[in-house]
Short mmCIF file of N, CA, C and O in Angstrom, two decimals:
data_model
loop_
_atom_site.label_atom_id
_atom_site.label_comp_id
_atom_site.label_asym_id
_atom_site.label_seq_id
_atom_site.Cartn_x
_atom_site.Cartn_y
_atom_site.Cartn_z
N UNK A 1 0.29 18.90 -26.02
CA UNK A 1 1.21 19.84 -25.80
C UNK A 1 2.33 19.13 -26.82
O UNK A 1 2.76 17.75 -26.88
N UNK A 2 3.20 19.92 -27.55
CA UNK A 2 4.22 19.49 -28.40
C UNK A 2 5.51 19.28 -27.50
O UNK A 2 5.67 19.92 -26.42
N UNK A 3 6.32 18.13 -27.88
CA UNK A 3 7.55 17.87 -27.30
C UNK A 3 8.69 19.16 -27.17
O UNK A 3 9.47 19.13 -26.44
N UNK A 4 8.60 20.21 -28.44
CA UNK A 4 9.43 21.15 -28.65
C UNK A 4 8.98 22.51 -27.59
O UNK A 4 9.60 23.45 -27.29
N UNK A 5 7.67 22.22 -27.08
CA UNK A 5 7.09 23.28 -26.12
C UNK A 5 7.98 23.52 -24.89
O UNK A 5 8.45 22.60 -24.23
N UNK A 6 8.26 24.63 -24.46
CA UNK A 6 8.80 25.28 -23.28
C UNK A 6 7.90 25.11 -22.04
O UNK A 6 6.78 25.75 -22.18
N UNK A 7 8.32 24.77 -21.05
CA UNK A 7 7.48 24.49 -19.79
C UNK A 7 8.15 24.96 -18.68
O UNK A 7 9.46 25.11 -18.37
N UNK A 8 7.20 25.81 -17.54
CA UNK A 8 7.84 26.40 -16.40
C UNK A 8 7.92 25.41 -15.44
O UNK A 8 6.89 24.88 -15.15
N UNK A 9 8.98 25.46 -14.81
CA UNK A 9 9.07 24.59 -13.50
C UNK A 9 9.43 25.46 -12.26
O UNK A 9 10.22 26.60 -12.61
N UNK A 10 9.01 25.05 -11.15
CA UNK A 10 9.09 25.94 -9.86
C UNK A 10 9.64 25.08 -8.63
O UNK A 10 9.13 23.91 -8.41
N UNK A 11 10.26 25.64 -7.87
CA UNK A 11 10.72 25.01 -6.85
C UNK A 11 9.85 25.28 -5.47
O UNK A 11 9.17 26.52 -5.38
N UNK A 12 9.31 24.23 -5.02
CA UNK A 12 8.28 24.25 -3.87
C UNK A 12 8.74 24.09 -2.60
O UNK A 12 7.91 23.91 -1.64
N UNK A 13 10.30 24.06 -2.45
CA UNK A 13 10.70 24.01 -1.14
C UNK A 13 10.77 25.28 -0.38
O UNK A 13 11.39 26.18 -0.72
N UNK A 14 9.95 25.36 0.84
CA UNK A 14 9.62 26.56 1.35
C UNK A 14 11.07 26.94 2.09
O UNK A 14 10.94 28.32 2.45
N UNK A 15 11.98 26.16 2.38
CA UNK A 15 13.31 26.99 2.94
C UNK A 15 14.46 27.39 2.00
O UNK A 15 15.43 27.96 2.05
N UNK A 16 13.86 27.10 0.53
CA UNK A 16 14.77 27.46 -0.49
C UNK A 16 14.53 28.71 -0.89
O UNK A 16 13.43 29.42 -1.09
N UNK A 17 15.73 29.62 -1.26
CA UNK A 17 15.67 30.98 -1.40
C UNK A 17 15.14 31.19 -3.00
O UNK A 17 14.69 32.48 -3.30
N UNK A 18 15.25 30.09 -3.86
CA UNK A 18 14.52 30.13 -5.19
C UNK A 18 13.44 29.58 -5.30
O UNK A 18 12.66 29.55 -6.13
N UNK A 19 12.67 29.45 -4.01
CA UNK A 19 11.25 28.66 -4.17
C UNK A 19 10.01 29.90 -4.39
O UNK A 19 10.40 30.81 -4.11
N UNK A 20 9.03 29.33 -4.78
CA UNK A 20 7.95 30.24 -4.96
C UNK A 20 7.37 30.78 -3.62
O UNK A 20 6.80 32.13 -3.72
N UNK A 21 8.04 30.25 -2.58
CA UNK A 21 7.62 30.73 -1.29
C UNK A 21 8.43 31.72 -0.63
O UNK A 21 8.07 32.59 -0.14
N UNK A 22 9.77 31.54 -1.06
CA UNK A 22 10.75 32.31 -0.33
C UNK A 22 11.24 33.73 -1.16
O UNK A 22 11.70 34.70 -0.74
N UNK A 23 10.84 33.59 -2.44
CA UNK A 23 11.51 34.78 -3.36
C UNK A 23 10.20 35.71 -3.70
O UNK A 23 9.03 35.38 -3.67
N UNK A 24 10.59 37.02 -3.61
CA UNK A 24 9.74 38.11 -3.77
C UNK A 24 9.28 38.22 -5.39
O UNK A 24 8.19 38.66 -5.68
N UNK A 25 10.28 37.60 -6.24
CA UNK A 25 9.92 37.55 -7.69
C UNK A 25 9.62 36.11 -8.07
O UNK A 25 9.88 35.31 -7.19
N UNK A 26 8.87 35.97 -9.14
CA UNK A 26 8.82 34.66 -9.76
C UNK A 26 9.79 34.14 -10.18
O UNK A 26 10.38 34.23 -11.37
N UNK A 27 10.44 33.00 -9.57
CA UNK A 27 11.50 32.22 -9.94
C UNK A 27 10.94 31.09 -10.78
O UNK A 27 10.29 30.09 -10.14
N UNK A 28 11.41 31.21 -12.07
CA UNK A 28 10.87 29.84 -12.81
C UNK A 28 12.00 29.49 -13.63
O UNK A 28 13.16 30.27 -14.16
N UNK A 29 12.13 28.22 -13.61
CA UNK A 29 12.98 27.48 -14.70
C UNK A 29 12.26 27.00 -16.05
O UNK A 29 11.22 26.22 -15.87
N UNK A 30 12.71 27.49 -17.13
CA UNK A 30 12.27 27.15 -18.24
C UNK A 30 12.81 25.98 -19.10
O UNK A 30 14.04 26.12 -19.25
N UNK A 31 12.33 24.81 -19.36
CA UNK A 31 12.85 23.55 -20.00
C UNK A 31 12.07 23.10 -20.85
O UNK A 31 10.62 23.26 -20.95
N UNK A 32 12.72 22.36 -21.91
CA UNK A 32 11.66 21.71 -23.00
C UNK A 32 10.75 20.58 -22.31
O UNK A 32 11.25 19.93 -21.37
N UNK A 33 9.48 20.33 -23.00
CA UNK A 33 8.70 19.40 -22.32
C UNK A 33 9.34 18.13 -22.45
O UNK A 33 9.30 17.02 -21.52
N UNK A 34 10.04 17.73 -23.62
CA UNK A 34 10.67 16.31 -23.59
C UNK A 34 11.67 16.04 -22.37
O UNK A 34 11.77 14.96 -21.73
N UNK A 35 12.34 17.12 -22.10
CA UNK A 35 13.02 16.98 -20.69
C UNK A 35 12.32 16.94 -19.37
O UNK A 35 12.67 16.07 -18.58
N UNK A 36 11.20 17.50 -19.26
CA UNK A 36 10.57 17.42 -18.07
C UNK A 36 9.81 16.01 -18.10
O UNK A 36 9.90 15.39 -16.90
N UNK A 37 9.49 15.36 -19.21
CA UNK A 37 8.95 14.03 -19.15
C UNK A 37 9.74 13.08 -19.05
O UNK A 37 9.49 11.87 -18.67
N UNK A 38 11.26 13.27 -19.43
CA UNK A 38 12.35 12.25 -19.49
C UNK A 38 13.19 12.19 -18.21
O UNK A 38 13.81 11.27 -17.90
N UNK A 39 13.01 13.22 -17.45
CA UNK A 39 14.31 13.14 -16.45
C UNK A 39 13.77 14.33 -15.26
O UNK A 39 12.76 14.82 -15.30
N UNK A 40 14.22 14.18 -14.20
CA UNK A 40 13.79 14.86 -12.87
C UNK A 40 14.59 16.08 -13.00
O UNK A 40 15.94 16.03 -13.08
N UNK A 41 14.07 17.24 -12.94
CA UNK A 41 14.47 18.54 -13.11
C UNK A 41 14.66 19.13 -11.79
O UNK A 41 13.92 18.96 -10.72
N UNK A 42 15.94 19.62 -11.40
CA UNK A 42 16.43 19.92 -10.00
C UNK A 42 16.89 21.42 -9.58
O UNK A 42 17.06 22.02 -10.63
N UNK A 43 16.50 21.70 -8.53
CA UNK A 43 16.59 23.09 -8.32
C UNK A 43 18.08 23.24 -8.06
O UNK A 43 18.77 22.40 -7.44
N UNK A 44 18.62 24.39 -8.55
CA UNK A 44 20.18 24.46 -8.48
C UNK A 44 20.43 24.95 -7.17
O UNK A 44 21.69 24.72 -6.64
N UNK A 45 19.50 25.56 -6.27
CA UNK A 45 19.88 26.00 -5.05
C UNK A 45 19.62 24.91 -3.84
O UNK A 45 20.79 24.70 -2.97
N UNK A 46 18.59 24.16 -4.02
CA UNK A 46 18.42 23.19 -2.82
C UNK A 46 18.22 21.82 -3.36
O UNK A 46 18.25 20.68 -2.46
N UNK A 47 18.67 21.41 -4.52
CA UNK A 47 18.54 20.10 -5.21
C UNK A 47 17.06 19.41 -5.08
O UNK A 47 17.01 18.28 -5.22
N UNK A 48 15.96 20.10 -4.69
CA UNK A 48 14.68 19.46 -4.83
C UNK A 48 14.38 19.43 -6.30
O UNK A 48 14.77 20.29 -6.94
N UNK A 49 13.22 18.40 -6.42
CA UNK A 49 12.81 18.42 -7.60
C UNK A 49 11.79 19.52 -8.01
O UNK A 49 11.01 19.93 -7.13
N UNK A 50 12.03 20.04 -9.12
CA UNK A 50 11.18 21.04 -9.56
C UNK A 50 9.96 20.58 -10.33
O UNK A 50 9.79 19.59 -10.75
N UNK A 51 8.78 21.35 -10.00
CA UNK A 51 7.32 20.95 -10.47
C UNK A 51 6.72 21.73 -11.51
O UNK A 51 7.13 23.08 -11.40
N UNK A 52 6.26 21.06 -12.53
CA UNK A 52 5.79 21.86 -13.59
C UNK A 52 4.17 21.38 -13.72
O UNK A 52 3.82 20.37 -13.12
N UNK A 53 3.40 21.88 -14.45
CA UNK A 53 2.08 21.60 -14.58
C UNK A 53 1.84 20.11 -15.31
O UNK A 53 1.03 19.43 -14.70
N UNK A 54 2.69 20.01 -16.17
CA UNK A 54 2.32 18.78 -16.86
C UNK A 54 2.85 17.52 -15.91
O UNK A 54 2.24 16.50 -15.79
N UNK A 55 3.80 17.67 -15.07
CA UNK A 55 4.20 16.94 -14.14
C UNK A 55 3.06 16.74 -13.11
O UNK A 55 2.79 15.36 -12.67
N UNK A 56 2.57 17.59 -12.65
CA UNK A 56 1.57 17.50 -11.64
C UNK A 56 0.37 16.79 -12.03
O UNK A 56 -0.21 15.87 -11.60
N UNK A 57 -0.23 17.08 -13.52
CA UNK A 57 -0.94 16.38 -14.23
C UNK A 57 -0.83 14.76 -14.30
O UNK A 57 -1.87 13.96 -13.92
N UNK A 58 0.26 14.60 -14.76
CA UNK A 58 0.64 13.10 -14.90
C UNK A 58 0.67 12.34 -13.48
O UNK A 58 -0.02 11.27 -13.29
N UNK A 59 1.24 12.86 -12.30
CA UNK A 59 1.07 12.40 -11.12
C UNK A 59 -0.30 12.20 -10.55
O UNK A 59 -0.68 11.13 -9.97
N UNK A 60 -1.12 13.23 -10.97
CA UNK A 60 -2.65 13.16 -10.64
C UNK A 60 -3.33 11.88 -11.11
O UNK A 60 -4.10 11.32 -10.62
N UNK A 61 -3.04 11.94 -12.69
CA UNK A 61 -3.61 10.82 -13.23
C UNK A 61 -3.17 9.57 -12.64
O UNK A 61 -3.99 8.59 -12.58
N UNK A 62 -1.98 9.33 -12.39
CA UNK A 62 -1.30 7.90 -11.86
C UNK A 62 -2.03 7.64 -10.57
O UNK A 62 -2.46 6.56 -10.26
N UNK A 63 -2.25 8.88 -9.59
CA UNK A 63 -2.90 8.65 -8.44
C UNK A 63 -4.36 8.21 -8.60
O UNK A 63 -4.86 7.31 -7.89
N UNK A 64 -5.00 8.84 -9.36
CA UNK A 64 -6.38 8.28 -9.78
C UNK A 64 -6.55 6.90 -10.27
O UNK A 64 -7.28 6.14 -9.85
N UNK A 65 -5.53 6.55 -11.04
CA UNK A 65 -5.61 5.15 -11.46
C UNK A 65 -5.27 4.33 -10.18
O UNK A 65 -5.86 3.11 -10.06
N UNK A 66 -4.46 4.51 -9.48
CA UNK A 66 -4.10 3.75 -8.00
C UNK A 66 -5.40 3.48 -7.24
O UNK A 66 -5.51 2.59 -6.70
N UNK A 67 -6.01 4.70 -7.04
CA UNK A 67 -7.18 4.80 -6.33
C UNK A 67 -8.33 3.85 -6.88
O UNK A 67 -9.17 3.23 -6.20
N UNK A 68 -8.39 3.76 -8.15
CA UNK A 68 -9.37 2.98 -8.67
C UNK A 68 -9.32 1.59 -8.75
O UNK A 68 -10.12 0.78 -9.12
N UNK A 69 -7.76 1.20 -8.65
CA UNK A 69 -7.43 -0.14 -8.53
C UNK A 69 -8.25 -0.92 -7.44
O UNK A 69 -8.22 -0.57 -6.35
N UNK A 70 -8.88 -2.04 -7.68
CA UNK A 70 -9.50 -2.83 -6.87
C UNK A 70 -8.79 -4.31 -6.80
O UNK A 70 -8.65 -4.94 -7.68
N UNK A 71 -8.13 -4.60 -5.56
CA UNK A 71 -7.53 -5.85 -5.49
C UNK A 71 -8.39 -6.99 -5.68
O UNK A 71 -9.65 -7.03 -5.53
N UNK A 72 -8.02 -7.91 -6.42
CA UNK A 72 -8.57 -9.42 -6.45
C UNK A 72 -8.04 -10.26 -5.78
O UNK A 72 -7.23 -10.71 -5.70
N UNK A 73 -9.11 -10.86 -5.08
CA UNK A 73 -8.82 -11.99 -4.11
C UNK A 73 -8.66 -13.20 -4.96
O UNK A 73 -9.06 -13.72 -5.96
N UNK A 74 -7.66 -14.05 -4.73
CA UNK A 74 -7.39 -15.19 -5.47
C UNK A 74 -8.44 -16.33 -5.10
O UNK A 74 -9.07 -16.41 -4.06
N UNK A 75 -8.57 -17.32 -5.89
CA UNK A 75 -9.58 -18.16 -5.89
C UNK A 75 -9.35 -19.22 -4.75
O UNK A 75 -8.01 -19.30 -4.11
N UNK A 76 -10.22 -19.75 -4.10
CA UNK A 76 -10.05 -20.62 -3.01
C UNK A 76 -9.05 -21.86 -3.41
O UNK A 76 -8.21 -22.18 -2.28
N UNK A 77 -9.14 -22.23 -4.39
CA UNK A 77 -8.11 -23.26 -4.84
C UNK A 77 -6.62 -22.86 -4.51
O UNK A 77 -5.76 -23.62 -4.33
N UNK A 78 -6.43 -21.64 -5.02
CA UNK A 78 -4.97 -20.93 -4.97
C UNK A 78 -4.60 -20.90 -3.59
O UNK A 78 -3.74 -21.15 -3.26
N UNK A 79 -5.54 -20.37 -2.54
CA UNK A 79 -5.36 -20.23 -1.16
C UNK A 79 -5.02 -21.71 -0.49
O UNK A 79 -3.85 -21.70 0.08
N UNK A 80 -5.68 -22.60 -0.94
CA UNK A 80 -5.17 -23.93 -0.60
C UNK A 80 -3.82 -24.48 -0.94
O UNK A 80 -3.15 -25.14 -0.15
N UNK A 81 -3.87 -24.32 -2.24
CA UNK A 81 -2.49 -24.66 -2.96
C UNK A 81 -1.24 -24.02 -2.14
O UNK A 81 -0.34 -24.91 -1.76
N UNK A 82 -1.34 -22.83 -1.81
CA UNK A 82 -0.26 -22.08 -1.16
C UNK A 82 -0.25 -22.59 0.21
O UNK A 82 0.86 -22.70 0.79
N UNK A 83 -1.19 -22.74 1.08
CA UNK A 83 -1.22 -23.38 2.31
C UNK A 83 -0.48 -24.60 2.43
O UNK A 83 0.18 -24.84 3.30
N UNK A 84 -0.76 -25.56 1.31
CA UNK A 84 -0.28 -26.81 1.37
C UNK A 84 1.13 -26.72 1.19
O UNK A 84 1.79 -27.45 1.75
N UNK A 85 1.52 -25.88 0.27
CA UNK A 85 3.19 -25.69 -0.04
C UNK A 85 3.82 -25.28 1.27
O UNK A 85 4.98 -25.50 1.40
N UNK A 86 3.38 -24.33 1.97
CA UNK A 86 4.02 -23.95 3.06
C UNK A 86 3.88 -24.90 4.15
O UNK A 86 4.72 -24.97 5.07
#
């Protein structure tokens, strides 16, 4: 996607009158991709963060990376050194 591209953002707060759940019409906020990637876009009605497809994709990628992370156990020498210091 290009930075000049305009992205649709939506409110997902179920109690907000501008959300996709509460409105009979499709309430969309159109902003440049560069703004979506650089700052949090907020709903004017409820101040909830607006969600866009690129934001969801980024969050999903980050989540996948976090789940793939395997914790590394410190070596035994390190554990003994820490215990001795305590």
